[in-house]
Short mmCIF file of C-alpha atoms and ligand atoms in Angstrom, two decimals:
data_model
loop_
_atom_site.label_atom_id
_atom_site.label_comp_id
_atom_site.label_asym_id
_atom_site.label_seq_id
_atom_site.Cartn_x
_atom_site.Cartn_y
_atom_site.Cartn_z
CA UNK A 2 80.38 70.91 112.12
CA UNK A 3 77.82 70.01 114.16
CA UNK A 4 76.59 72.46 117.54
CA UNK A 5 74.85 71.90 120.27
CA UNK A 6 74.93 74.59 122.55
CA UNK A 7 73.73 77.14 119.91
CA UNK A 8 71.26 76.99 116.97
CA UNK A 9 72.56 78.94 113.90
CA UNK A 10 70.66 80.24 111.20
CA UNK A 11 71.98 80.49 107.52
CA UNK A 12 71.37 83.99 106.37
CA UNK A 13 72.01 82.57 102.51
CA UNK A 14 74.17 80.25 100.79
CA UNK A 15 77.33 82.56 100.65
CA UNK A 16 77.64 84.07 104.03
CA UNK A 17 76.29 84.54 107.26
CA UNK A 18 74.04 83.51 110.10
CA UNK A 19 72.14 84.49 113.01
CA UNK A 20 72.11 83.16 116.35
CA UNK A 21 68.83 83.62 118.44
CA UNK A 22 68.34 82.88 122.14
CA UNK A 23 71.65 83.47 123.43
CA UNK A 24 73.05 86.46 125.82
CA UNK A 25 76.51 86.94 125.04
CA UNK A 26 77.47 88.49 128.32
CA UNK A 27 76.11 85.05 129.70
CA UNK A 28 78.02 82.41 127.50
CA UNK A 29 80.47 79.92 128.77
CA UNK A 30 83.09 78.57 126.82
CA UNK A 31 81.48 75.97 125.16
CA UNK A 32 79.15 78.46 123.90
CA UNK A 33 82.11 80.78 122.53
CA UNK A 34 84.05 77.88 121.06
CA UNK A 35 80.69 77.09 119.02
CA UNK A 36 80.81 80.69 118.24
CA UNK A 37 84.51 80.81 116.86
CA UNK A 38 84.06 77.57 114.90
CA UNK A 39 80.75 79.38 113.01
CA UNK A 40 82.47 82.52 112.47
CA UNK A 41 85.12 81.07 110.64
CA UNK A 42 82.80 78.84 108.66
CA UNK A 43 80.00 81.86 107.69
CA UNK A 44 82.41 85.11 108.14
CA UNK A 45 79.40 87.33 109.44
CA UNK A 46 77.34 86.53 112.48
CA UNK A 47 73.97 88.29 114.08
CA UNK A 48 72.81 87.52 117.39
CA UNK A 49 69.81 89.53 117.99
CA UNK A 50 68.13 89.98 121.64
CA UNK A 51 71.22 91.40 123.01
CA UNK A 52 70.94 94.60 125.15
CA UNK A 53 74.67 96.43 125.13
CA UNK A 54 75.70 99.64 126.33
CA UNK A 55 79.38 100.70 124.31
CA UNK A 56 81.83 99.41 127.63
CA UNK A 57 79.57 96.16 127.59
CA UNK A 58 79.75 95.90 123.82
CA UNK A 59 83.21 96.30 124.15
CA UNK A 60 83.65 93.43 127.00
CA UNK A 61 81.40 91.24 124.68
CA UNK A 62 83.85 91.62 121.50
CA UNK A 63 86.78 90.91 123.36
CA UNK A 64 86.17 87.65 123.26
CA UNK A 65 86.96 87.86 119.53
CA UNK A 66 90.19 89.04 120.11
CA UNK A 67 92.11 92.46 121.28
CA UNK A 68 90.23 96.02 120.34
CA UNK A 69 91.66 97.97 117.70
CA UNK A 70 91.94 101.58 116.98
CA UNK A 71 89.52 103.22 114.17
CA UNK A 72 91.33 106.19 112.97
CA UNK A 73 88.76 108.98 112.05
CA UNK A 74 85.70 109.08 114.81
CA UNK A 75 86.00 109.95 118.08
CA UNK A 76 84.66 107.26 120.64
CA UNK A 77 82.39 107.37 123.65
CA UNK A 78 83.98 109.25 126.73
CA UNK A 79 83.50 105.78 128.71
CA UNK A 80 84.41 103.52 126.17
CA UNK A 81 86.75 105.48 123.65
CA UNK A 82 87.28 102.21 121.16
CA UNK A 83 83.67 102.58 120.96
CA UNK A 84 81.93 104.99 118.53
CA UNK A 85 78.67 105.88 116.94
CA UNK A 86 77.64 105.98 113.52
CA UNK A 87 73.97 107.95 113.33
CA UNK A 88 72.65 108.86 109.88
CA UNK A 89 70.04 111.84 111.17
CA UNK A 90 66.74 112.21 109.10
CA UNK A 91 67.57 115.20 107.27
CA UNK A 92 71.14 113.31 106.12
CA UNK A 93 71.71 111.89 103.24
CA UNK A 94 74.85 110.37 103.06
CA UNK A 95 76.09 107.39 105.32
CA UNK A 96 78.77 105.80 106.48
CA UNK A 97 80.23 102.65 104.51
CA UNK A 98 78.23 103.08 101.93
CA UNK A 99 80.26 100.79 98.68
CA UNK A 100 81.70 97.52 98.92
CA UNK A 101 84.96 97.65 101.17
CA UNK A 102 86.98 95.63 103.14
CA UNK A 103 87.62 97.81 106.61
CA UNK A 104 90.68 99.94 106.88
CA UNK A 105 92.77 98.59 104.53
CA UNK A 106 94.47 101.44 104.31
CA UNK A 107 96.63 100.98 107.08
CA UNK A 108 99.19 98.11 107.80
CA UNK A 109 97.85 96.21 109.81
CA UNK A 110 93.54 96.47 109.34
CA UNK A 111 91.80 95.28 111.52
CA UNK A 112 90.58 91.09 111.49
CA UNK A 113 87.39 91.90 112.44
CA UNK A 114 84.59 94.67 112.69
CA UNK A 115 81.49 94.71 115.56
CA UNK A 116 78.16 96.79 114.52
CA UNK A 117 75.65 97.01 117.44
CA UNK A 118 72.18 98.30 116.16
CA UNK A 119 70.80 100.87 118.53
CA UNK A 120 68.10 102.35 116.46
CA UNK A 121 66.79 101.49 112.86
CA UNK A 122 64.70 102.69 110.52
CA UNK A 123 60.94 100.74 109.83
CA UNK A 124 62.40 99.98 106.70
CA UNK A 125 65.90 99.97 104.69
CA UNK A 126 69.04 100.39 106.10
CA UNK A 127 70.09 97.13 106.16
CA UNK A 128 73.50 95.56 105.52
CA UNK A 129 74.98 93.29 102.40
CA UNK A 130 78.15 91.36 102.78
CA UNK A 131 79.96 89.01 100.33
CA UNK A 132 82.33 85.94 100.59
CA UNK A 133 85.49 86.63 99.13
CA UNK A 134 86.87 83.17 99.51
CA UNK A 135 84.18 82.47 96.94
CA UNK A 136 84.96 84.76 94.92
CA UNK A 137 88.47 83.89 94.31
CA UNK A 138 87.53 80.43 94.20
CA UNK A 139 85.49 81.21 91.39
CA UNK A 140 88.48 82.29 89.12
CA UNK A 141 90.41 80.39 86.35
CA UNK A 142 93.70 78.51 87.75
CA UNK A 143 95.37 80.79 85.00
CA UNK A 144 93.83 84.19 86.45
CA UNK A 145 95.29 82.92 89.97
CA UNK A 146 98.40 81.95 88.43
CA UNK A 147 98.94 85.69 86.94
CA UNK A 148 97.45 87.82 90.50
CA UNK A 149 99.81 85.32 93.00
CA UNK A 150 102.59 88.09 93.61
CA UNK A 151 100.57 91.35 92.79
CA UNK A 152 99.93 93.70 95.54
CA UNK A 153 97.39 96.86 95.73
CA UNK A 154 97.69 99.89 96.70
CA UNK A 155 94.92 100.76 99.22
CA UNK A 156 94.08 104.85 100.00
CA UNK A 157 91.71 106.37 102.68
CA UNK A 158 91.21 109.16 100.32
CA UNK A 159 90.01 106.83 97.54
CA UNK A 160 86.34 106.87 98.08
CA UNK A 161 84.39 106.02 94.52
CA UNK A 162 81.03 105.16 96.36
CA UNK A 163 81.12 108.66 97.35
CA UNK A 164 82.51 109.51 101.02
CA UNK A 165 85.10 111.80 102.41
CA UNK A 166 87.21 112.30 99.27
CA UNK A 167 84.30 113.69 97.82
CA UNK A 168 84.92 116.50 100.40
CA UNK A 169 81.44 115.42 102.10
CA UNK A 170 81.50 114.63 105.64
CA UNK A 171 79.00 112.61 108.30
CA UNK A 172 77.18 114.93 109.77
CA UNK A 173 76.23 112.70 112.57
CA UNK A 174 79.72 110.67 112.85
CA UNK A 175 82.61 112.69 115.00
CA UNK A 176 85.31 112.81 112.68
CA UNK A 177 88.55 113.17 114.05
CA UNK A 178 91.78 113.14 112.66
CA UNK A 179 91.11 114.49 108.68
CA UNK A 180 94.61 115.27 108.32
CA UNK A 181 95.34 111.98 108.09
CA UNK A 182 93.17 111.05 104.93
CA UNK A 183 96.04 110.43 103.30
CA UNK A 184 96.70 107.40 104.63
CA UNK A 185 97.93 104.55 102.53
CA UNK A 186 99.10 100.78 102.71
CA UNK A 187 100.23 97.82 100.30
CA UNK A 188 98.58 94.46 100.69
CA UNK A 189 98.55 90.74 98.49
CA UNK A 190 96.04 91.61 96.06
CA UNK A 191 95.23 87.61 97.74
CA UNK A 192 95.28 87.41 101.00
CA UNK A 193 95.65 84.23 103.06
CA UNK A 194 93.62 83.92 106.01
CA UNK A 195 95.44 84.16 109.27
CA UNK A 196 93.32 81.61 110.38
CA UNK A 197 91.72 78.69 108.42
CA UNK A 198 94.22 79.71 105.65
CA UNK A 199 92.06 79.97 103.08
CA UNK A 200 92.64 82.21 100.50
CA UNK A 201 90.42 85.46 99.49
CA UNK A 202 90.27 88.73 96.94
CA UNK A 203 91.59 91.37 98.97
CA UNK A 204 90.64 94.35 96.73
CA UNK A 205 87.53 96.49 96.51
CA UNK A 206 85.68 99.28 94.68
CA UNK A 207 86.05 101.55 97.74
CA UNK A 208 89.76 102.04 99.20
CA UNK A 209 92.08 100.09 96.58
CA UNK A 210 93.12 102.69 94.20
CA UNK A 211 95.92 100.58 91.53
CA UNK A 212 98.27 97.49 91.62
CA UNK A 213 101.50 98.66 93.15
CA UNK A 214 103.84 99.14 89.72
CA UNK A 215 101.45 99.59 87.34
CA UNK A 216 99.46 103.06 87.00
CA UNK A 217 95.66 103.26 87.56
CA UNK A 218 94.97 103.21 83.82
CA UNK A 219 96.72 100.00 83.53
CA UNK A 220 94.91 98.52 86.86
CA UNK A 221 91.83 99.62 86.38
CA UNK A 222 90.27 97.05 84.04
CA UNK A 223 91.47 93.98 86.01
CA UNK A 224 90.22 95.70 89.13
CA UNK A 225 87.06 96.00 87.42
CA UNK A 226 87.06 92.46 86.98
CA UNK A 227 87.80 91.48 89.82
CA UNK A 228 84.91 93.61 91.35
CA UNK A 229 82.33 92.70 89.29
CA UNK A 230 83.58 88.86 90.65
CA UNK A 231 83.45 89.97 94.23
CA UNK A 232 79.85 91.38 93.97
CA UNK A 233 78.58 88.09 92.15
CA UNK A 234 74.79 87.81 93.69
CA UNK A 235 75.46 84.02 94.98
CA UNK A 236 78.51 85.03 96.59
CA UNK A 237 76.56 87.98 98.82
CA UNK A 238 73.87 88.04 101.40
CA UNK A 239 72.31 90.66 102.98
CA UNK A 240 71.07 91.34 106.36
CA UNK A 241 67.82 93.49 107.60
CA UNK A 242 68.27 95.10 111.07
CA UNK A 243 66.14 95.11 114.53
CA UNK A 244 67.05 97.07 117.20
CA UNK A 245 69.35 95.01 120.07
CA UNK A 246 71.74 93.16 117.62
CA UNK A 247 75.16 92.20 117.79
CA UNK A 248 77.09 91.67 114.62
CA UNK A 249 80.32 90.84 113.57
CA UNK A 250 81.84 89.82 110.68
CA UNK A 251 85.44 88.74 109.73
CA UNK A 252 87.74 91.22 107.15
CA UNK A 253 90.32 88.85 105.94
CA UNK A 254 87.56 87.19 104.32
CA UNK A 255 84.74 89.27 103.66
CA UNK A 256 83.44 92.88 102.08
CA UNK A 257 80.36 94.77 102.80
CA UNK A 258 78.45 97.39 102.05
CA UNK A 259 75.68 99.58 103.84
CA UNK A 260 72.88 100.11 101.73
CA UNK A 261 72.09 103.62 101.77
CA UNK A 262 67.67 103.48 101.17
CA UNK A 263 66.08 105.33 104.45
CA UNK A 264 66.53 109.04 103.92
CA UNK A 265 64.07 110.50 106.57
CA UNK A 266 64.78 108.14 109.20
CA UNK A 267 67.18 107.94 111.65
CA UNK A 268 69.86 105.02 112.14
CA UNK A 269 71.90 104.21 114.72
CA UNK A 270 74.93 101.73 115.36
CA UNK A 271 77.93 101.60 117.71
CA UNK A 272 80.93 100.23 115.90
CA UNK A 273 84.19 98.78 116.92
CA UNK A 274 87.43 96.84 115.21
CA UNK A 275 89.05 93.63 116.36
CA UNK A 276 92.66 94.47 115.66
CA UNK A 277 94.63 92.15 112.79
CA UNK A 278 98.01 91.55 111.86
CA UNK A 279 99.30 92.32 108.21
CA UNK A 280 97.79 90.89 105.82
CA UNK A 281 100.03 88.26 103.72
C1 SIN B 3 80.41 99.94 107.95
O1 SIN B 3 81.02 99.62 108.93
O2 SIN B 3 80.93 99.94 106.83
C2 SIN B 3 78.95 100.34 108.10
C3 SIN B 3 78.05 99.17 108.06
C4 SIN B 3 76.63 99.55 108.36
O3 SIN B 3 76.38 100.61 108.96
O4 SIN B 3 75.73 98.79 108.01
#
């Protein structure tokens, strides 16, 4: 596709660009349709310049569709879909650390996810995604063959890169709602997109704990597989963070991870779902 109203910048080969030079409380519709059309085609965007308070952040992300609900933090008193994620310098855990889809332990997780960068650290911190249309391209037609059918079973308590299963909290994150960490869902272990339909991997390392009808011993070396697929270097990109940046990027069709390197320094992001359907 070809743009003209906006001047994107591949981040790599697998995923991901950044827009410079454009206010997004500004743009007109041509703008946003550009917009749409390079978010489907890169599944992460970054448009840095952008200076958002959480009810303008939220005004800004509606034009990707209707706000969801993020289960465990509590949001700003003036924008409650809105909420915080702050490693402090003396922390050292953070949040989405391990490559995940978001909340795909619920029904219905959410299509999208916004990250607005409020303060970074000089150095680390930043952000890796991966293209998981790639990644199931990248299988045998016999591999596809055998996962069309299978679902997973996806758990909030599952948390192997090390996060509130592990009894550890976010210091700096208000957690609400920790009765509910059992929380659990069944998805296609491929997912179409609701979209483009295109079809991607919709497991990871993080939240999916076994293939629904076989037990975790039996799962967990095609899993494994799977993962080590997902988190192919060509298929990933990664992103390093200035203050003032919008991001989003699109679940159905991508997994990240927040790399977890600037203990000392503080970080800062306000965060915020675009609600999706269920996933078939
Ligand atoms: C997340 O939403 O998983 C956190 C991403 C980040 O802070 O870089």
């Amino acid at each position: 596709m070809e743009y003209r109203q906006i001047e994107p910048k591949p981040l790599c080969g697998a995923i991901g660009a950044e827009v410079c030079g454009v206010d997004l409380t500004q743009a007109n519709s041509e703008v946003w349709a550009e917009i749409h059309a390079l978010f489907r085609d890169r599944k992460a965007l970054f448009f840095p310049g952008q200076a958002l308070d959480p009810k303008s952040l939220a005004m800004v992300s509606e034009n990707f569709g209707e706000i969801g609900e993020y289960p465990f933090a509590e949001g700003f008193p003036e924008e409650p879909r809105v909420f915080s994620i702050v490693k402090e310098p003396e922390e050292t855990k953070n949040f989405g650390e391990g490559w995940h889809s978001d909340t795909t332990y619920t029904d219905c997780p959410p299509m999208a996810t916004v990250l607005y960068s409020v303060e970074t650290p000089p150095r680390g911190g930043d952000t890796m995604f991966a293209n998981m249309e790639l990644a199931y391209d990248s299988l045998s037609d016999g591999l596809k063959k055998s996962l069309a059918g299978l679902r997973a079973v996806h758990s909030a308590a599952v948390r192997k890169g090390g996060g509130r299963a592990a009894g550890n909290s976010y210091q700096s994150v208000k957690l609400v709602n920790q009765d509910k960490m059992n929380l659990e869902a069944t998805h296609p272990l491929v997912r179409t997109h609701p979209v483009t339909g295109r079809k991607a991997l919709y497991v990871d390392a993080l939240h999916t704990s076994h293939i629904e009808g076989w037990t975790e011993a039996e799962s967990a070396p095609l899993l494994e597989y799977l993962y080590t697929c997902q988190q192919r270097p060509e298929f990933t990109g990664r992103y390093r963070w200035e203050t003032g940046v919008f991001a989003i990027w699109d679940n159905c069709a991508a997994q990240h991870m927040a790399i977890n390197d600037y203990h000392g320094y503080r970080r800062e992001m306000y965060r915020l779902p675009i609600a999706g359907g269920r996933p078939v």
